[in-house]
Amino acid sequence: MPKAVIIDGRKIAEETQLDLKAEVDALAKKGITPGLATVLVGEDPASQVYVRMKQKACDRLGILSRGVRLPASIGQADLISEIETLNADPEIHGILVQLPLPKHLDAADVLQRVSPDKDVDGFHATNLGKLLSAKYWEDLPRFIPCTPAGVIRLIDSTGVEIAGKTAVVVGRSLIVGKPLAMLLLARQATVTICHSRTQDLGSETKRADILVVAAGVPRLITGEMIKPGAVAIDVGVNRLEEGLVGDIDFDSAKDIAGHLTPVPGGVGPMTITMLLANTVRSAQESAGA
Ligand code: NAD
């Protein structure tokens, strides 16, 4: 038996989706159906799987899901024009551009073309800027990036208070590490961000009461790099021959950490759930509900 409490991301995601379903049903009574557009460019197999999972989740909740599939050869201007059409479409409350985009496209520019009011991924500069400006949790923008939002829910599920704790985030991407550090700061943690140039990673991670790892390096963090009793959240998804593994070495971490997420079944299900939550919220706000 592991000493750590294993955080069941699937169960927490299911419970959250049940609550969301009730909100979707309440909107349906007012004649409103939340709508999510998923924009998929090209044939990348992993992206196709992710988009399908998101669409299925929408179907389960009664959210309209509009798949926009575009050829890998599409040019920047045509892609932007597709996004502008969705920006103007009253049936669509959220627009998700599945990343990565083919290399000839400027993904950063594309993300800025999504209306900030339909930016359910939270990647528009307006929403990221509001996240950076937020001093307190209440100041956060309508949309915050889904994976970091899901991580905070998982930490909260442990009952461990975030305020005043030492939190260490490994990874500084715009999708996970950086926005997550801002969220932890808004929850009054003392936050350190580590990255590929951090010297002596273990001495940093070992100080963490709350450790979140999003580096994309299989089993980067071993048990001896974790503070006994810490909350350890593994965002990493690495496809190895043996199957999916995280960035935390689960076997050595499970007897050291106080709470630990598995891979799969930890952060992943929460990311999709937060996307659905953002879409429902967008529909509620556009209807003044
Ligand atoms: P990224 O490649 O954009 O960023 C990785 C970050 O990790 C970088 O900031 C880099 O400096 C840091 N890093 C790399 N090697 C390191 C090392 N040896 N020591 C310390 N830091 C190091 O990746 P990302 O998009 O942030 O994703 C990270 C991981 O999380 C990937 O495995 C990705 O698949 C996974 N992910 C999972 C979900 C989910 O829903 N479960 C969502 C997004 C990303």
Coordinates of N, CA, C and O in Angstrom, one line a residue, residues 81-184:
S81 N -9.3 33.6 -41.2 CA -10.7 33.9 -41.6 C -11.7 32.9 -41.0 O -12.8 33.3 -40.7
E82 N -11.3 31.6 -40.9 CA -12.2 30.6 -40.3 C -12.4 31.0 -38.9 O -13.6 30.9 -38.4
I83 N -11.4 31.5 -38.2 CA -11.6 31.8 -36.7 C -12.5 33.1 -36.6 O -13.3 33.1 -35.7
E84 N -12.3 34.0 -37.5 CA -13.2 35.2 -37.5 C -14.7 34.8 -37.7 O -15.6 35.4 -37.1
T85 N -14.9 33.8 -38.6 CA -16.3 33.4 -38.8 C -16.8 32.8 -37.5 O -18.0 33.1 -37.1
L86 N -16.0 32.0 -36.8 CA -16.5 31.5 -35.5 C -16.6 32.6 -34.4 O -17.6 32.5 -33.6
N87 N -15.8 33.6 -34.4 CA -15.9 34.7 -33.5 C -17.3 35.3 -33.6 O -17.9 35.8 -32.6
A88 N -17.8 35.4 -34.9 CA -19.0 36.1 -35.1 C -20.3 35.2 -35.0 O -21.4 35.6 -35.1
D89 N -20.0 33.9 -34.8 CA -21.2 32.9 -34.8 C -21.8 32.9 -33.4 O -21.2 32.4 -32.4
P90 N -23.1 33.3 -33.3 CA -23.7 33.3 -32.0 C -23.9 31.9 -31.3 O -24.1 31.8 -30.1
E91 N -23.9 30.9 -32.2 CA -24.0 29.5 -31.6 C -22.8 29.0 -30.8 O -22.8 28.0 -30.1
I92 N -21.7 29.7 -31.1 CA -20.4 29.3 -30.6 C -20.0 30.2 -29.4 O -19.8 31.4 -29.6
H93 N -19.7 29.5 -28.3 CA -19.3 30.3 -27.1 C -17.9 30.1 -26.7 O -17.3 30.8 -25.9
G94 N -17.3 29.1 -27.3 CA -15.9 28.8 -27.0 C -15.2 28.3 -28.3 O -15.8 27.5 -29.1
I95 N -13.9 28.7 -28.5 CA -13.2 28.3 -29.7 C -11.9 27.7 -29.2 O -11.1 28.4 -28.5
L96 N -11.6 26.5 -29.6 CA -10.4 25.9 -29.2 C -9.5 25.6 -30.5 O -10.1 24.9 -31.4
V97 N -8.3 26.1 -30.6 CA -7.5 25.7 -31.7 C -6.5 24.7 -31.2 O -5.7 24.9 -30.3
Q98 N -6.6 23.5 -31.8 CA -5.8 22.3 -31.3 C -4.4 22.6 -31.7 O -4.1 22.8 -32.8
L99 N -3.5 22.5 -30.7 CA -2.1 22.7 -30.9 C -1.4 21.3 -30.9 O -1.9 20.4 -30.3
P100 N -0.3 21.1 -31.6 CA 0.5 22.1 -32.4 C -0.1 22.3 -33.7 O -0.8 21.4 -34.3
L101 N 0.1 23.5 -34.3 CA -0.3 23.7 -35.7 C 0.9 23.4 -36.6 O 2.0 23.3 -36.1
P102 N 0.6 23.0 -37.9 CA 1.7 22.8 -38.8 C 2.7 23.9 -38.8 O 2.3 25.1 -38.5
K103 N 4.0 23.6 -39.0 CA 5.1 24.6 -38.8 C 5.0 25.8 -39.6 O 5.5 26.9 -39.1
H104 N 4.4 25.8 -40.8 CA 4.4 27.0 -41.6 C 3.4 28.1 -41.0 O 3.4 29.2 -41.5
L105 N 2.6 27.7 -40.1 CA 1.6 28.6 -39.5 C 2.2 29.3 -38.2 O 2.9 28.7 -37.5
D106 N 1.8 30.5 -38.0 CA 2.2 31.3 -36.8 C 1.2 31.1 -35.7 O 0.2 31.8 -35.6
A107 N 1.4 30.1 -34.9 CA 0.4 29.7 -33.9 C 0.2 30.8 -32.9 O -1.0 31.1 -32.5
A108 N 1.2 31.6 -32.5 CA 1.0 32.7 -31.5 C 0.1 33.7 -32.1 O -0.8 34.2 -31.4
D109 N 0.2 34.0 -33.4 CA -0.7 35.0 -34.0 C -2.1 34.4 -34.1 O -3.1 35.1 -33.8
V110 N -2.2 33.1 -34.4 CA -3.6 32.5 -34.6 C -4.3 32.6 -33.2 O -5.5 33.0 -33.2
L111 N -3.6 32.3 -32.1 CA -4.3 32.3 -30.8 C -4.8 33.7 -30.4 O -5.8 33.9 -29.7
Q112 N -4.1 34.8 -31.0 CA -4.5 36.1 -30.7 C -5.7 36.6 -31.5 O -6.3 37.6 -31.3
R113 N -6.1 35.7 -32.5 CA -7.2 36.1 -33.3 C -8.5 35.5 -32.8 O -9.6 35.9 -33.3
V114 N -8.4 34.6 -31.8 CA -9.6 34.1 -31.2 C -10.2 35.3 -30.3 O -9.4 35.9 -29.5
S115 N -11.5 35.5 -30.4 CA -12.0 36.6 -29.5 C -11.7 36.3 -28.1 O -12.0 35.2 -27.6
P116 N -11.3 37.3 -27.3 CA -11.0 37.0 -25.9 C -12.3 36.6 -25.1 O -12.2 35.9 -24.1
D117 N -13.5 36.9 -25.7 CA -14.7 36.5 -25.1 C -15.1 35.0 -25.4 O -16.0 34.4 -24.8
K118 N -14.3 34.4 -26.3 CA -14.6 32.9 -26.6 C -13.3 32.1 -26.4 O -13.2 31.0 -26.9
D119 N -12.4 32.7 -25.7 CA -11.0 32.1 -25.6 C -11.0 31.1 -24.4 O -10.4 31.3 -23.4
V120 N -11.7 30.0 -24.7 CA -11.9 29.0 -23.6 C -10.6 28.3 -23.2 O -10.5 27.7 -22.1
D121 N -9.5 28.4 -24.0 CA -8.2 27.9 -23.6 C -7.4 28.9 -22.7 O -6.4 28.6 -22.1
G122 N -7.9 30.2 -22.7 CA -7.2 31.2 -21.9 C -5.9 31.6 -22.4 O -5.1 32.1 -21.6
F123 N -5.6 31.5 -23.7 CA -4.3 31.8 -24.3 C -4.2 33.2 -24.9 O -3.2 33.6 -25.4
H124 N -5.3 33.9 -25.0 CA -5.3 35.2 -25.6 C -4.6 36.2 -24.6 O -4.7 36.1 -23.4
A125 N -3.8 37.1 -25.2 CA -3.0 38.0 -24.4 C -3.8 38.8 -23.4 O -3.4 39.1 -22.3
T126 N -5.1 39.1 -23.8 CA -6.0 39.9 -22.9 C -6.2 39.0 -21.6 O -6.1 39.6 -20.5
N127 N -6.5 37.8 -21.8 CA -6.8 36.9 -20.6 C -5.5 36.6 -19.8 O -5.5 36.6 -18.6
L128 N -4.4 36.3 -20.6 CA -3.1 36.1 -19.9 C -2.7 37.3 -19.1 O -2.2 37.2 -18.0
G129 N -2.9 38.5 -19.7 CA -2.6 39.7 -19.0 C -3.4 39.9 -17.8 O -2.8 40.4 -16.7
K130 N -4.7 39.6 -17.8 CA -5.5 39.7 -16.6 C -5.0 38.8 -15.6 O -5.1 39.1 -14.4
L131 N -4.6 37.6 -16.0 CA -4.1 36.6 -15.0 C -2.8 37.1 -14.3 O -2.7 37.0 -13.1
L132 N -2.0 37.7 -15.1 CA -0.7 38.3 -14.6 C -1.0 39.4 -13.6 O -0.3 39.6 -12.6
S133 N -2.1 40.2 -13.9 CA -2.4 41.4 -13.0 C -3.2 41.0 -11.8 O -3.3 41.8 -10.9
A134 N -3.7 39.8 -11.7 CA -4.6 39.4 -10.6 C -3.8 39.3 -9.3 O -2.9 38.5 -9.2
K135 N -4.2 40.1 -8.4 CA -3.5 40.0 -7.1 C -4.2 38.9 -6.2 O -3.5 38.2 -5.5
Y136 N -5.5 38.8 -6.3 CA -6.2 37.8 -5.6 C -7.0 36.9 -6.5 O -7.2 37.3 -7.7
W137 N -7.5 35.8 -6.1 CA -8.2 34.8 -6.8 C -9.4 35.5 -7.5 O -9.8 35.2 -8.7
E138 N -10.1 36.4 -6.8 CA -11.3 37.0 -7.3 C -11.0 37.9 -8.5 O -11.9 38.2 -9.3
D139 N -9.8 38.3 -8.7 CA -9.4 39.2 -9.8 C -9.2 38.4 -11.1 O -8.9 39.0 -12.1
L140 N -9.2 37.1 -11.1 CA -8.8 36.3 -12.3 C -9.8 36.6 -13.4 O -11.0 36.9 -13.2
P141 N -9.3 36.4 -14.7 CA -10.2 36.6 -15.8 C -11.2 35.5 -15.9 O -11.1 34.5 -15.2
R142 N -12.1 35.7 -16.8 CA -13.2 34.7 -17.1 C -12.6 33.4 -17.5 O -13.0 32.3 -17.0
F143 N -11.6 33.4 -18.3 CA -10.9 32.2 -18.8 C -9.5 32.1 -18.3 O -8.7 32.9 -18.6
I144 N -9.2 31.0 -17.6 CA -7.8 30.7 -17.3 C -7.5 29.3 -18.0 O -8.3 28.5 -18.1
P145 N -6.2 29.2 -18.4 CA -5.8 28.0 -19.1 C -6.2 26.7 -18.3 O -6.2 26.6 -17.1
C146 N -6.7 25.7 -19.1 CA -7.4 24.6 -18.6 C -6.6 23.7 -17.7 O -7.0 23.2 -16.6
T147 N -5.4 23.3 -18.1 CA -4.5 22.4 -17.3 C -4.2 23.0 -16.0 O -4.4 22.4 -15.0
P148 N -3.7 24.3 -15.9 CA -3.4 24.9 -14.6 C -4.7 25.0 -13.8 O -4.6 24.7 -12.5
A149 N -5.8 25.3 -14.4 CA -7.1 25.4 -13.6 C -7.4 24.0 -13.0 O -7.8 23.9 -11.8
G150 N -7.2 22.9 -13.8 CA -7.4 21.6 -13.3 C -6.5 21.2 -12.2 O -6.9 20.5 -11.2
V151 N -5.2 21.6 -12.3 CA -4.2 21.3 -11.2 C -4.7 21.9 -9.9 O -4.6 21.3 -8.8
I152 N -5.2 23.2 -10.0 CA -5.6 23.8 -8.7 C -6.8 23.0 -8.1 O -6.8 22.8 -6.9
R153 N -7.7 22.6 -8.9 CA -8.8 21.8 -8.4 C -8.3 20.5 -7.7 O -8.9 20.1 -6.7
L154 N -7.3 19.9 -8.3 CA -6.8 18.6 -7.7 C -6.1 18.9 -6.4 O -6.3 18.2 -5.4
I155 N -5.4 20.0 -6.3 CA -4.7 20.4 -5.1 C -5.8 20.7 -4.0 O -5.8 20.2 -2.9
D156 N -6.9 21.4 -4.4 CA -7.9 21.7 -3.5 C -8.6 20.4 -3.0 O -9.1 20.4 -1.9
S157 N -8.7 19.4 -3.9 CA -9.4 18.2 -3.5 C -8.7 17.5 -2.3 O -9.3 16.7 -1.6
T158 N -7.4 17.8 -2.1 CA -6.7 17.1 -1.0 C -7.1 17.8 0.4 O -6.8 17.2 1.4
G159 N -7.7 19.0 0.3 CA -7.9 19.7 1.6 C -6.7 20.4 2.1 O -6.8 21.1 3.1
V160 N -5.6 20.3 1.4 CA -4.4 21.1 1.9 C -4.5 22.5 1.5 O -4.9 22.9 0.3
E161 N -4.4 23.4 2.4 CA -4.5 24.9 2.2 C -3.3 25.3 1.3 O -2.1 24.9 1.6
I162 N -3.5 26.1 0.3 CA -2.4 26.6 -0.6 C -1.8 27.8 0.0 O -0.5 27.9 0.0
A163 N -2.6 28.7 0.6 CA -2.0 30.0 1.1 C -0.9 29.8 2.1 O -1.0 28.9 3.0
G164 N 0.2 30.5 1.8 CA 1.3 30.4 2.7 C 2.3 29.3 2.5 O 3.4 29.2 3.1
K165 N 1.9 28.3 1.6 CA 2.8 27.2 1.4 C 3.9 27.5 0.4 O 3.8 28.4 -0.4
T166 N 4.9 26.7 0.4 CA 6.0 26.7 -0.6 C 5.6 25.9 -1.7 O 5.4 24.7 -1.6
A167 N 5.4 26.5 -2.9 CA 5.0 25.8 -4.1 C 6.1 25.8 -5.1 O 6.7 26.9 -5.3
V168 N 6.5 24.7 -5.7 CA 7.5 24.7 -6.8 C 6.8 24.1 -8.0 O 6.2 23.1 -8.0
V169 N 7.0 24.8 -9.1 CA 6.5 24.4 -10.4 C 7.7 24.1 -11.3 O 8.6 24.9 -11.5
V170 N 7.7 22.9 -11.8 CA 8.8 22.5 -12.8 C 8.3 22.6 -14.2 O 7.4 21.9 -14.6
G171 N 8.8 23.6 -14.9 CA 8.3 23.9 -16.3 C 7.8 25.3 -16.4 O 7.2 25.8 -15.4
R172 N 8.1 26.0 -17.5 CA 7.7 27.4 -17.6 C 7.0 27.6 -18.9 O 7.1 28.7 -19.5
S173 N 6.3 26.6 -19.4 CA 5.6 26.9 -20.7 C 4.4 27.8 -20.5 O 3.9 28.0 -19.3
L174 N 4.0 28.4 -21.6 CA 2.8 29.3 -21.5 C 1.5 28.6 -21.3 O 0.5 29.2 -20.9
I175 N 1.5 27.3 -21.6 CA 0.3 26.5 -21.5 C 0.1 26.0 -20.1 O -1.0 25.9 -19.6
V176 N 1.2 25.6 -19.4 CA 1.1 25.0 -18.1 C 1.9 25.8 -17.0 O 1.3 26.4 -16.1
G177 N 3.2 25.8 -17.1 CA 4.1 26.2 -16.0 C 3.8 27.7 -15.6 O 3.5 28.0 -14.4
K178 N 3.9 28.6 -16.5 CA 3.8 30.0 -16.2 C 2.4 30.4 -15.6 O 2.3 31.0 -14.6
P179 N 1.3 30.0 -16.4 CA 0.0 30.4 -15.8 C -0.3 29.7 -14.4 O -0.9 30.3 -13.6
L180 N 0.2 28.5 -14.3 CA 0.0 27.8 -13.0 C 0.7 28.5 -11.9 O 0.1 28.7 -10.8
A181 N 1.9 29.0 -12.2 CA 2.6 29.8 -11.1 C 1.8 31.0 -10.7 O 1.8 31.4 -9.5
M182 N 1.2 31.7 -11.7 CA 0.4 32.9 -11.4 C -0.8 32.5 -10.6 O -1.2 33.2 -9.7
L183 N -1.4 31.3 -10.9 CA -2.6 30.9 -10.1 C -2.2 30.6 -8.6 O -2.9 31.0 -7.7
L184 N -1.1 29.9 -8.5 CA -0.6 29.6 -7.1 C -0.3 30.9 -6.3 O -0.6 31.0 -5.1

